[in-house]
Amino acid sequence: MLLEVEGLCVNYGHIEAIRDVTFGVEEGTVATLIGANGAGKTTTLKTLSGLRKVRAGAVRFDGKDITHAPPYQRVLLGISQSPEGRGCFPGMTVLENLDMGAFLRKDRKSAAYRADLDRVFDLFPRLKERERQAAGSMSGGEQQMLAIGRALMAKPRLLLLDEPSMGLAPKLIQQIFTIIGEINQQGTTVLLVEQNAAQALKRADTAHILETGEIVRSGSGRELSGDDSVKAAYLGGDL
């Protein structure tokens, strides 16, 4: 198991944001967390990235306890996140944003670094076309591509994706999810938080439903997408 989350509890002040959350992510798979707004999905990812303090429970990555490790150590170990809202640096170019994703790498003048940059451009040809353009002048879809590309420049073993389809047109949503599948096929494990439950479940090896900070259902993506109660609650009654 690449990622193990056990009994995780996180508070915002006196309010419990997530409570006794336990799940795992096998290496080489796509896992997804789905649920309504406020269910605790983004808090879970921020906690895995080290941006939220753990009140109780444990997080292990490749067998190593990282429960209280700072964010930079988690990046060095192989965890990288594309955040909700994209978080691109608007005044910086595409290339500069991508370089920021590699800020902890010591091989930034190497052939390996260039190969990783070329991989991002192969996945997102639009970024190659815009490499000298300021991120703030790009469309929402292009900024989403940039946020994912920036996360990939850290060479993650586990890629955390927070709402990659938010605010995108349907055609772009399909494109983004296709690329997420390609990233996984290239060997990167993916943990996806997504309100577009239908798209997420189609691609997930394992899926977990969060409600008010707790996991209430787990199973394969296929099992949950075929469950009538899940369809009614998250898929509009139909996949």
Short mmCIF file of N, CA, C and O in Angstrom, two decimals, residues 22-145:
data_model
loop_
_atom_site.label_atom_id
_atom_site.label_comp_id
_atom_site.label_asym_id
_atom_site.label_seq_id
_atom_site.Cartn_x
_atom_site.Cartn_y
_atom_site.Cartn_z
N THR A 22 -10.36 6.49 7.45
CA THR A 22 -9.40 5.41 7.20
C THR A 22 -9.57 4.91 5.76
O THR A 22 -10.68 4.55 5.35
N PHE A 23 -8.48 4.92 5.03
CA PHE A 23 -8.50 4.34 3.67
C PHE A 23 -7.05 4.17 3.21
O PHE A 23 -6.11 4.66 3.83
N GLY A 24 -6.88 3.45 2.12
CA GLY A 24 -5.56 3.26 1.55
C GLY A 24 -5.59 3.43 0.05
O GLY A 24 -6.65 3.33 -0.59
N VAL A 25 -4.42 3.69 -0.53
CA VAL A 25 -4.29 3.82 -1.98
C VAL A 25 -3.15 2.91 -2.43
O VAL A 25 -2.00 3.10 -2.02
N GLU A 26 -3.48 1.94 -3.27
CA GLU A 26 -2.46 1.03 -3.79
C GLU A 26 -1.63 1.73 -4.86
O GLU A 26 -2.15 2.52 -5.64
N GLU A 27 -0.35 1.40 -4.91
CA GLU A 27 0.52 2.00 -5.91
C GLU A 27 0.05 1.63 -7.31
O GLU A 27 -0.35 0.50 -7.59
N GLY A 28 0.07 2.62 -8.21
CA GLY A 28 -0.30 2.39 -9.59
C GLY A 28 -1.78 2.51 -9.90
O GLY A 28 -2.19 2.32 -11.05
N THR A 29 -2.59 2.85 -8.88
CA THR A 29 -4.03 2.91 -9.07
C THR A 29 -4.53 4.35 -9.09
O THR A 29 -3.79 5.29 -8.83
N VAL A 30 -5.82 4.50 -9.41
CA VAL A 30 -6.53 5.76 -9.24
C VAL A 30 -7.57 5.56 -8.15
O VAL A 30 -8.40 4.65 -8.23
N ALA A 31 -7.50 6.39 -7.12
CA ALA A 31 -8.50 6.37 -6.05
C ALA A 31 -9.21 7.71 -6.05
O ALA A 31 -8.64 8.74 -6.43
N THR A 32 -10.47 7.71 -5.63
CA THR A 32 -11.21 8.96 -5.60
C THR A 32 -11.99 9.12 -4.31
O THR A 32 -12.44 8.13 -3.71
N LEU A 33 -12.12 10.36 -3.88
CA LEU A 33 -12.99 10.75 -2.77
C LEU A 33 -14.09 11.61 -3.36
O LEU A 33 -13.82 12.62 -4.01
N ILE A 34 -15.34 11.21 -3.15
CA ILE A 34 -16.46 12.01 -3.63
C ILE A 34 -17.36 12.36 -2.46
O ILE A 34 -17.34 11.71 -1.41
N GLY A 35 -18.15 13.39 -2.66
CA GLY A 35 -19.05 13.85 -1.61
C GLY A 35 -19.49 15.27 -1.89
O GLY A 35 -18.95 15.95 -2.76
N ALA A 36 -20.46 15.73 -1.12
CA ALA A 36 -21.00 17.07 -1.30
C ALA A 36 -20.00 18.12 -0.81
O ALA A 36 -19.00 17.80 -0.14
N ASN A 37 -20.26 19.38 -1.13
CA ASN A 37 -19.47 20.48 -0.58
C ASN A 37 -19.49 20.41 0.94
O ASN A 37 -20.54 20.19 1.55
N GLY A 38 -18.33 20.62 1.55
CA GLY A 38 -18.25 20.60 3.00
C GLY A 38 -18.12 19.22 3.61
O GLY A 38 -18.11 19.08 4.84
N ALA A 39 -17.98 18.19 2.76
CA ALA A 39 -17.90 16.82 3.28
C ALA A 39 -16.54 16.50 3.90
O ALA A 39 -16.41 15.54 4.65
N GLY A 40 -15.51 17.30 3.55
CA GLY A 40 -14.18 17.06 4.09
C GLY A 40 -13.17 16.59 3.07
O GLY A 40 -12.05 16.22 3.43
N LYS A 41 -13.52 16.65 1.79
CA LYS A 41 -12.63 16.13 0.76
C LYS A 41 -11.35 16.96 0.65
O LYS A 41 -10.24 16.41 0.68
N THR A 42 -11.50 18.27 0.50
CA THR A 42 -10.33 19.13 0.36
C THR A 42 -9.49 19.13 1.63
O THR A 42 -8.26 19.13 1.57
N THR A 43 -10.14 19.11 2.79
CA THR A 43 -9.40 19.03 4.06
C THR A 43 -8.55 17.78 4.10
O THR A 43 -7.40 17.82 4.57
N THR A 44 -9.08 16.67 3.62
CA THR A 44 -8.31 15.43 3.60
C THR A 44 -7.05 15.59 2.75
O THR A 44 -5.95 15.23 3.18
N LEU A 45 -7.19 16.15 1.55
CA LEU A 45 -6.01 16.33 0.69
C LEU A 45 -5.01 17.30 1.31
O LEU A 45 -3.80 17.07 1.26
N LYS A 46 -5.49 18.39 1.88
CA LYS A 46 -4.59 19.35 2.51
C LYS A 46 -3.83 18.71 3.67
O LYS A 46 -2.65 19.00 3.90
N THR A 47 -4.50 17.83 4.38
CA THR A 47 -3.84 17.14 5.48
C THR A 47 -2.77 16.18 4.95
O THR A 47 -1.67 16.09 5.51
N LEU A 48 -3.07 15.49 3.87
CA LEU A 48 -2.08 14.59 3.28
C LEU A 48 -0.87 15.36 2.76
O LEU A 48 0.25 14.84 2.75
N SER A 49 -1.09 16.61 2.33
CA SER A 49 0.01 17.46 1.86
C SER A 49 0.77 18.13 3.00
O SER A 49 1.79 18.78 2.76
N GLY A 50 0.25 18.01 4.22
CA GLY A 50 0.91 18.63 5.37
C GLY A 50 0.47 20.04 5.65
O GLY A 50 1.11 20.75 6.44
N LEU A 51 -0.62 20.48 5.03
CA LEU A 51 -1.09 21.85 5.19
C LEU A 51 -2.10 21.99 6.33
O LEU A 51 -2.45 23.12 6.70
N ARG A 52 -2.57 20.88 6.87
CA ARG A 52 -3.45 20.90 8.04
C ARG A 52 -2.88 19.97 9.11
O ARG A 52 -2.38 18.89 8.79
N LYS A 53 -2.97 20.40 10.36
CA LYS A 53 -2.45 19.59 11.46
C LYS A 53 -3.41 18.46 11.80
O LYS A 53 -4.63 18.63 11.74
N VAL A 54 -2.84 17.33 12.15
CA VAL A 54 -3.62 16.15 12.51
C VAL A 54 -3.91 16.17 14.01
O VAL A 54 -2.99 16.33 14.82
N ARG A 55 -5.17 16.03 14.36
CA ARG A 55 -5.53 15.95 15.79
C ARG A 55 -5.35 14.53 16.31
O ARG A 55 -4.89 14.31 17.43
N ALA A 56 -5.70 13.56 15.47
CA ALA A 56 -5.54 12.15 15.85
C ALA A 56 -5.43 11.33 14.58
O ALA A 56 -5.84 11.76 13.50
N GLY A 57 -4.86 10.13 14.73
CA GLY A 57 -4.72 9.24 13.59
C GLY A 57 -3.32 9.28 13.00
O GLY A 57 -2.41 9.92 13.55
N ALA A 58 -3.15 8.61 11.88
CA ALA A 58 -1.82 8.47 11.28
C ALA A 58 -1.91 8.47 9.76
O ALA A 58 -2.91 8.05 9.18
N VAL A 59 -0.83 8.97 9.15
CA VAL A 59 -0.67 8.93 7.69
C VAL A 59 0.68 8.28 7.41
O VAL A 59 1.71 8.72 7.92
N ARG A 60 0.67 7.24 6.57
CA ARG A 60 1.92 6.57 6.19
C ARG A 60 2.04 6.57 4.67
O ARG A 60 1.06 6.31 3.97
N PHE A 61 3.25 6.85 4.21
CA PHE A 61 3.53 6.85 2.78
C PHE A 61 4.67 5.89 2.50
O PHE A 61 5.78 6.07 3.02
N ASP A 62 4.38 4.86 1.73
CA ASP A 62 5.36 3.82 1.43
C ASP A 62 5.95 3.25 2.72
O ASP A 62 7.16 3.00 2.81
N GLY A 63 5.10 3.07 3.72
CA GLY A 63 5.50 2.49 4.99
C GLY A 63 6.11 3.47 5.98
O GLY A 63 6.36 3.10 7.13
N LYS A 64 6.34 4.71 5.59
CA LYS A 64 6.97 5.72 6.45
C LYS A 64 5.90 6.60 7.08
O LYS A 64 5.02 7.11 6.40
N ASP A 65 5.98 6.78 8.40
CA ASP A 65 5.03 7.64 9.10
C ASP A 65 5.32 9.10 8.76
O ASP A 65 6.39 9.62 9.07
N ILE A 66 4.35 9.76 8.11
CA ILE A 66 4.53 11.17 7.74
C ILE A 66 3.46 12.05 8.40
O ILE A 66 3.23 13.18 7.98
N THR A 67 2.85 11.53 9.46
CA THR A 67 1.71 12.22 10.08
C THR A 67 2.03 13.67 10.41
O THR A 67 1.18 14.55 10.24
N HIS A 68 3.24 13.92 10.89
CA HIS A 68 3.59 15.28 11.31
C HIS A 68 4.74 15.85 10.47
O HIS A 68 5.36 16.84 10.87
N ALA A 69 5.01 15.24 9.33
CA ALA A 69 6.09 15.73 8.46
C ALA A 69 5.66 17.04 7.80
O ALA A 69 4.50 17.21 7.42
N PRO A 70 6.59 18.00 7.65
CA PRO A 70 6.26 19.26 6.97
C PRO A 70 6.01 19.03 5.47
O PRO A 70 6.46 18.03 4.91
N PRO A 71 5.33 19.97 4.82
CA PRO A 71 4.99 19.78 3.40
C PRO A 71 6.18 19.50 2.51
O PRO A 71 6.10 18.64 1.62
N TYR A 72 7.31 20.19 2.71
CA TYR A 72 8.44 20.01 1.78
C TYR A 72 8.99 18.59 1.85
O TYR A 72 9.44 18.05 0.83
N GLN A 73 8.96 17.97 3.05
CA GLN A 73 9.43 16.59 3.16
C GLN A 73 8.52 15.65 2.39
O GLN A 73 8.98 14.68 1.80
N ARG A 74 7.25 15.92 2.39
CA ARG A 74 6.31 15.07 1.67
C ARG A 74 6.54 15.19 0.16
O ARG A 74 6.43 14.19 -0.56
N VAL A 75 6.85 16.40 -0.30
CA VAL A 75 7.18 16.57 -1.72
C VAL A 75 8.44 15.77 -2.07
O VAL A 75 8.49 15.08 -3.10
N LEU A 76 9.43 15.84 -1.21
CA LEU A 76 10.67 15.09 -1.44
C LEU A 76 10.43 13.58 -1.47
O LEU A 76 11.08 12.85 -2.22
N LEU A 77 9.48 13.12 -0.66
CA LEU A 77 9.16 11.69 -0.63
C LEU A 77 8.37 11.25 -1.86
O LEU A 77 8.36 10.07 -2.20
N GLY A 78 7.69 12.22 -2.52
CA GLY A 78 6.96 11.86 -3.73
C GLY A 78 5.48 12.15 -3.72
O GLY A 78 4.71 11.53 -4.45
N ILE A 79 5.04 13.13 -2.90
CA ILE A 79 3.63 13.54 -2.88
C ILE A 79 3.54 14.96 -3.42
O ILE A 79 4.23 15.86 -2.94
N SER A 80 2.69 15.16 -4.42
CA SER A 80 2.53 16.49 -5.02
C SER A 80 1.05 16.75 -5.25
O SER A 80 0.30 15.82 -5.57
N GLN A 81 0.63 18.00 -5.09
CA GLN A 81 -0.79 18.33 -5.19
C GLN A 81 -1.05 19.43 -6.20
O GLN A 81 -0.33 20.42 -6.28
N SER A 82 -2.12 19.24 -6.97
CA SER A 82 -2.70 20.29 -7.79
C SER A 82 -3.92 20.78 -7.03
O SER A 82 -4.91 20.06 -6.89
N PRO A 83 -3.88 22.02 -6.50
CA PRO A 83 -4.91 22.43 -5.53
C PRO A 83 -6.22 22.85 -6.17
O PRO A 83 -6.29 23.19 -7.36
N GLU A 84 -7.25 22.86 -5.34
CA GLU A 84 -8.52 23.44 -5.76
C GLU A 84 -8.31 24.91 -6.10
O GLU A 84 -7.61 25.63 -5.39
N GLY A 85 -8.89 25.35 -7.22
CA GLY A 85 -8.71 26.73 -7.62
C GLY A 85 -7.44 26.99 -8.41
O GLY A 85 -7.13 28.11 -8.77
N ARG A 86 -6.66 25.92 -8.65
CA ARG A 86 -5.46 25.93 -9.53
C ARG A 86 -4.26 26.58 -8.90
O ARG A 86 -3.17 26.04 -8.94
N GLY A 87 -4.39 27.79 -8.36
CA GLY A 87 -3.28 28.42 -7.64
C GLY A 87 -2.08 28.74 -8.51
O GLY A 87 -0.94 28.73 -8.03
N CYS A 88 -2.30 29.04 -9.78
CA CYS A 88 -1.18 29.43 -10.64
C CYS A 88 -0.66 30.80 -10.22
O CYS A 88 -1.39 31.63 -9.67
N PHE A 89 0.62 31.05 -10.50
CA PHE A 89 1.20 32.36 -10.22
C PHE A 89 0.91 33.25 -11.43
O PHE A 89 1.53 33.08 -12.49
N PRO A 90 -0.04 34.20 -11.32
CA PRO A 90 -0.57 34.88 -12.50
C PRO A 90 0.44 35.73 -13.26
O PRO A 90 0.36 35.86 -14.47
N GLY A 91 1.41 36.31 -12.55
CA GLY A 91 2.37 37.18 -13.22
C GLY A 91 3.56 36.45 -13.80
O GLY A 91 4.43 37.08 -14.43
N MET A 92 3.62 35.15 -13.59
CA MET A 92 4.73 34.34 -14.09
C MET A 92 4.30 33.60 -15.35
O MET A 92 3.13 33.29 -15.54
N THR A 93 5.27 33.30 -16.21
CA THR A 93 4.97 32.58 -17.44
C THR A 93 4.68 31.11 -17.15
O THR A 93 4.89 30.63 -16.03
N VAL A 94 4.20 30.43 -18.18
CA VAL A 94 3.97 28.99 -18.06
C VAL A 94 5.25 28.27 -17.64
O VAL A 94 5.24 27.45 -16.72
N LEU A 95 6.35 28.58 -18.31
CA LEU A 95 7.63 27.93 -17.97
C LEU A 95 8.04 28.22 -16.54
O LEU A 95 8.53 27.32 -15.83
N GLU A 96 7.85 29.44 -16.10
CA GLU A 96 8.22 29.80 -14.72
C GLU A 96 7.34 29.08 -13.71
O GLU A 96 7.82 28.62 -12.66
N ASN A 97 6.05 28.95 -14.01
CA ASN A 97 5.16 28.19 -13.13
C ASN A 97 5.58 26.73 -13.06
O ASN A 97 5.61 26.14 -11.97
N LEU A 98 5.92 26.14 -14.19
CA LEU A 98 6.34 24.74 -14.20
C LEU A 98 7.63 24.57 -13.42
O LEU A 98 7.81 23.59 -12.69
N ASP A 99 8.52 25.52 -13.55
CA ASP A 99 9.78 25.46 -12.82
C ASP A 99 9.55 25.54 -11.31
O ASP A 99 10.27 24.92 -10.53
N MET A 100 8.53 26.29 -10.89
CA MET A 100 8.20 26.37 -9.47
C MET A 100 7.78 25.01 -8.92
O MET A 100 8.01 24.70 -7.75
N GLY A 101 7.18 24.18 -9.77
CA GLY A 101 6.80 22.84 -9.34
C GLY A 101 8.00 21.97 -9.04
O GLY A 101 7.88 20.96 -8.34
N ALA A 102 9.16 22.35 -9.57
CA ALA A 102 10.39 21.56 -9.39
C ALA A 102 11.36 22.23 -8.42
O ALA A 102 12.55 21.95 -8.44
N PHE A 103 10.84 23.10 -7.55
CA PHE A 103 11.74 23.94 -6.74
C PHE A 103 12.64 23.15 -5.81
O PHE A 103 13.71 23.63 -5.43
N LEU A 104 12.26 21.91 -5.45
CA LEU A 104 13.11 21.09 -4.57
C LEU A 104 14.06 20.17 -5.33
O LEU A 104 14.90 19.51 -4.72
N ARG A 105 13.93 20.14 -6.65
CA ARG A 105 14.80 19.26 -7.44
C ARG A 105 16.19 19.87 -7.58
O ARG A 105 16.34 21.09 -7.75
N LYS A 106 17.19 19.02 -7.55
CA LYS A 106 18.57 19.47 -7.69
C LYS A 106 19.12 19.21 -9.09
O LYS A 106 20.30 19.42 -9.35
N ASP A 107 18.24 18.76 -9.99
CA ASP A 107 18.69 18.39 -11.34
C ASP A 107 18.05 19.27 -12.40
O ASP A 107 17.77 18.84 -13.52
N ARG A 108 17.83 20.54 -12.08
CA ARG A 108 17.04 21.40 -12.96
C ARG A 108 17.77 21.80 -14.24
O ARG A 108 17.19 22.43 -15.12
N LYS A 109 19.04 21.46 -14.36
CA LYS A 109 19.76 21.71 -15.62
C LYS A 109 20.08 20.40 -16.34
O LYS A 109 20.91 20.38 -17.26
N SER A 110 19.45 19.32 -15.92
CA SER A 110 19.79 17.99 -16.44
C SER A 110 18.85 17.57 -17.57
O SER A 110 17.80 18.15 -17.80
N ALA A 111 19.26 16.49 -18.24
CA ALA A 111 18.43 15.89 -19.28
C ALA A 111 17.14 15.32 -18.68
O ALA A 111 16.09 15.34 -19.33
N ALA A 112 17.22 14.82 -17.45
CA ALA A 112 16.04 14.26 -16.80
C ALA A 112 14.98 15.33 -16.57
O ALA A 112 13.78 15.09 -16.77
N TYR A 113 15.44 16.52 -16.18
CA TYR A 113 14.49 17.64 -15.98
C TYR A 113 13.84 18.01 -17.31
O TYR A 113 12.62 18.20 -17.39
N ARG A 114 14.64 18.09 -18.36
CA ARG A 114 14.11 18.42 -19.68
C ARG A 114 13.11 17.36 -20.15
O ARG A 114 12.08 17.68 -20.76
N ALA A 115 13.41 16.10 -19.84
CA ALA A 115 12.51 15.02 -20.23
C ALA A 115 11.17 15.15 -19.50
O ALA A 115 10.10 14.89 -20.09
N ASP A 116 11.21 15.55 -18.24
CA ASP A 116 9.95 15.73 -17.49
C ASP A 116 9.17 16.92 -18.03
O ASP A 116 7.93 16.88 -18.08
N LEU A 117 9.87 17.97 -18.42
CA LEU A 117 9.20 19.13 -19.02
C LEU A 117 8.55 18.72 -20.35
O LEU A 117 7.40 19.09 -20.63
N ASP A 118 9.27 17.94 -21.14
CA ASP A 118 8.72 17.46 -22.41
C ASP A 118 7.50 16.57 -22.18
O ASP A 118 6.54 16.60 -22.96
N ARG A 119 7.53 15.79 -21.10
CA ARG A 119 6.38 14.93 -20.77
C ARG A 119 5.14 15.80 -20.50
O ARG A 119 4.04 15.49 -20.97
N VAL A 120 5.33 16.88 -19.75
CA VAL A 120 4.21 17.78 -19.47
C VAL A 120 3.68 18.38 -20.77
O VAL A 120 2.47 18.45 -21.00
N PHE A 121 4.59 18.78 -21.65
CA PHE A 121 4.16 19.38 -22.92
C PHE A 121 3.50 18.35 -23.83
O PHE A 121 2.62 18.69 -24.63
N ASP A 122 3.91 17.08 -23.73
CA ASP A 122 3.25 16.03 -24.50
C ASP A 122 1.82 15.80 -24.00
O ASP A 122 0.90 15.58 -24.79
N LEU A 123 1.65 15.85 -22.67
CA LEU A 123 0.32 15.68 -22.09
C LEU A 123 -0.57 16.89 -22.37
O LEU A 123 -1.77 16.75 -22.61
N PHE A 124 0.04 18.07 -22.35
CA PHE A 124 -0.70 19.33 -22.51
C PHE A 124 -0.05 20.18 -23.60
O PHE A 124 0.69 21.13 -23.31
N PRO A 125 -0.27 19.86 -24.87
CA PRO A 125 0.36 20.63 -25.95
C PRO A 125 0.05 22.12 -25.90
O PRO A 125 0.85 22.95 -26.34
N ARG A 126 -1.11 22.47 -25.34
CA ARG A 126 -1.47 23.89 -25.23
C ARG A 126 -0.45 24.66 -24.39
O ARG A 126 -0.18 25.83 -24.65
N LEU A 127 0.12 24.01 -23.39
CA LEU A 127 1.11 24.68 -22.55
C LEU A 127 2.38 24.98 -23.33
O LEU A 127 3.02 26.01 -23.11
N LYS A 128 2.75 24.10 -24.23
CA LYS A 128 3.92 24.34 -25.08
C LYS A 128 3.68 25.58 -25.95
O LYS A 128 4.57 26.43 -26.11
N GLU A 129 2.46 25.69 -26.47
CA GLU A 129 2.12 26.84 -27.30
C GLU A 129 2.15 28.14 -26.50
O GLU A 129 2.39 29.21 -27.05
N ARG A 130 1.90 28.04 -25.19
CA ARG A 130 1.78 29.23 -24.34
C ARG A 130 2.97 29.38 -23.38
O ARG A 130 2.88 30.13 -22.42
N GLU A 131 4.09 28.72 -23.64
CA GLU A 131 5.14 28.63 -22.63
C GLU A 131 5.69 29.98 -22.18
O GLU A 131 6.17 30.12 -21.06
N ARG A 132 5.62 31.01 -23.02
CA ARG A 132 6.12 32.33 -22.65
C ARG A 132 5.00 33.27 -22.20
O ARG A 132 5.25 34.44 -21.93
N GLN A 133 3.79 32.74 -22.13
CA GLN A 133 2.63 33.58 -21.79
C GLN A 133 2.43 33.62 -20.27
O GLN A 133 2.66 32.63 -19.57
N ALA A 134 1.98 34.75 -19.75
CA ALA A 134 1.69 34.88 -18.32
C ALA A 134 0.48 34.01 -17.97
O ALA A 134 -0.53 34.00 -18.69
N ALA A 135 0.59 33.29 -16.88
CA ALA A 135 -0.47 32.37 -16.49
C ALA A 135 -1.80 33.08 -16.26
O ALA A 135 -2.87 32.55 -16.55
N GLY A 136 -1.72 34.31 -15.75
CA GLY A 136 -2.94 35.05 -15.44
C GLY A 136 -3.73 35.45 -16.66
O GLY A 136 -4.92 35.80 -16.54
N SER A 137 -3.14 35.38 -17.84
CA SER A 137 -3.85 35.75 -19.07
C SER A 137 -4.46 34.54 -19.77
O SER A 137 -5.05 34.67 -20.83
N MET A 138 -4.32 33.36 -19.16
CA MET A 138 -4.81 32.13 -19.79
C MET A 138 -6.22 31.80 -19.33
O MET A 138 -6.70 32.29 -18.30
N SER A 139 -6.89 30.93 -20.09
CA SER A 139 -8.25 30.50 -19.74
C SER A 139 -8.21 29.59 -18.52
O SER A 139 -7.15 29.08 -18.12
N GLY A 140 -9.39 29.35 -17.95
CA GLY A 140 -9.48 28.46 -16.80
C GLY A 140 -8.99 27.05 -17.11
O GLY A 140 -8.30 26.43 -16.30
N GLY A 141 -9.34 26.56 -18.29
CA GLY A 141 -8.89 25.21 -18.67
C GLY A 141 -7.38 25.14 -18.82
O GLY A 141 -6.75 24.16 -18.40
N GLU A 142 -6.80 26.17 -19.42
CA GLU A 142 -5.34 26.21 -19.57
C GLU A 142 -4.65 26.30 -18.22
O GLU A 142 -3.61 25.67 -17.98
N GLN A 143 -5.23 27.07 -17.30
CA GLN A 143 -4.65 27.17 -15.96
C GLN A 143 -4.75 25.84 -15.22
O GLN A 143 -3.86 25.49 -14.44
N GLN A 144 -5.83 25.10 -15.46
CA GLN A 144 -5.94 23.78 -14.83
C GLN A 144 -4.86 22.83 -15.36
O GLN A 144 -4.24 22.08 -14.60
N MET A 145 -4.63 22.87 -16.66
CA MET A 145 -3.55 22.08 -17.24
C MET A 145 -2.21 22.47 -16.63
O MET A 145 -1.38 21.60 -16.31
#
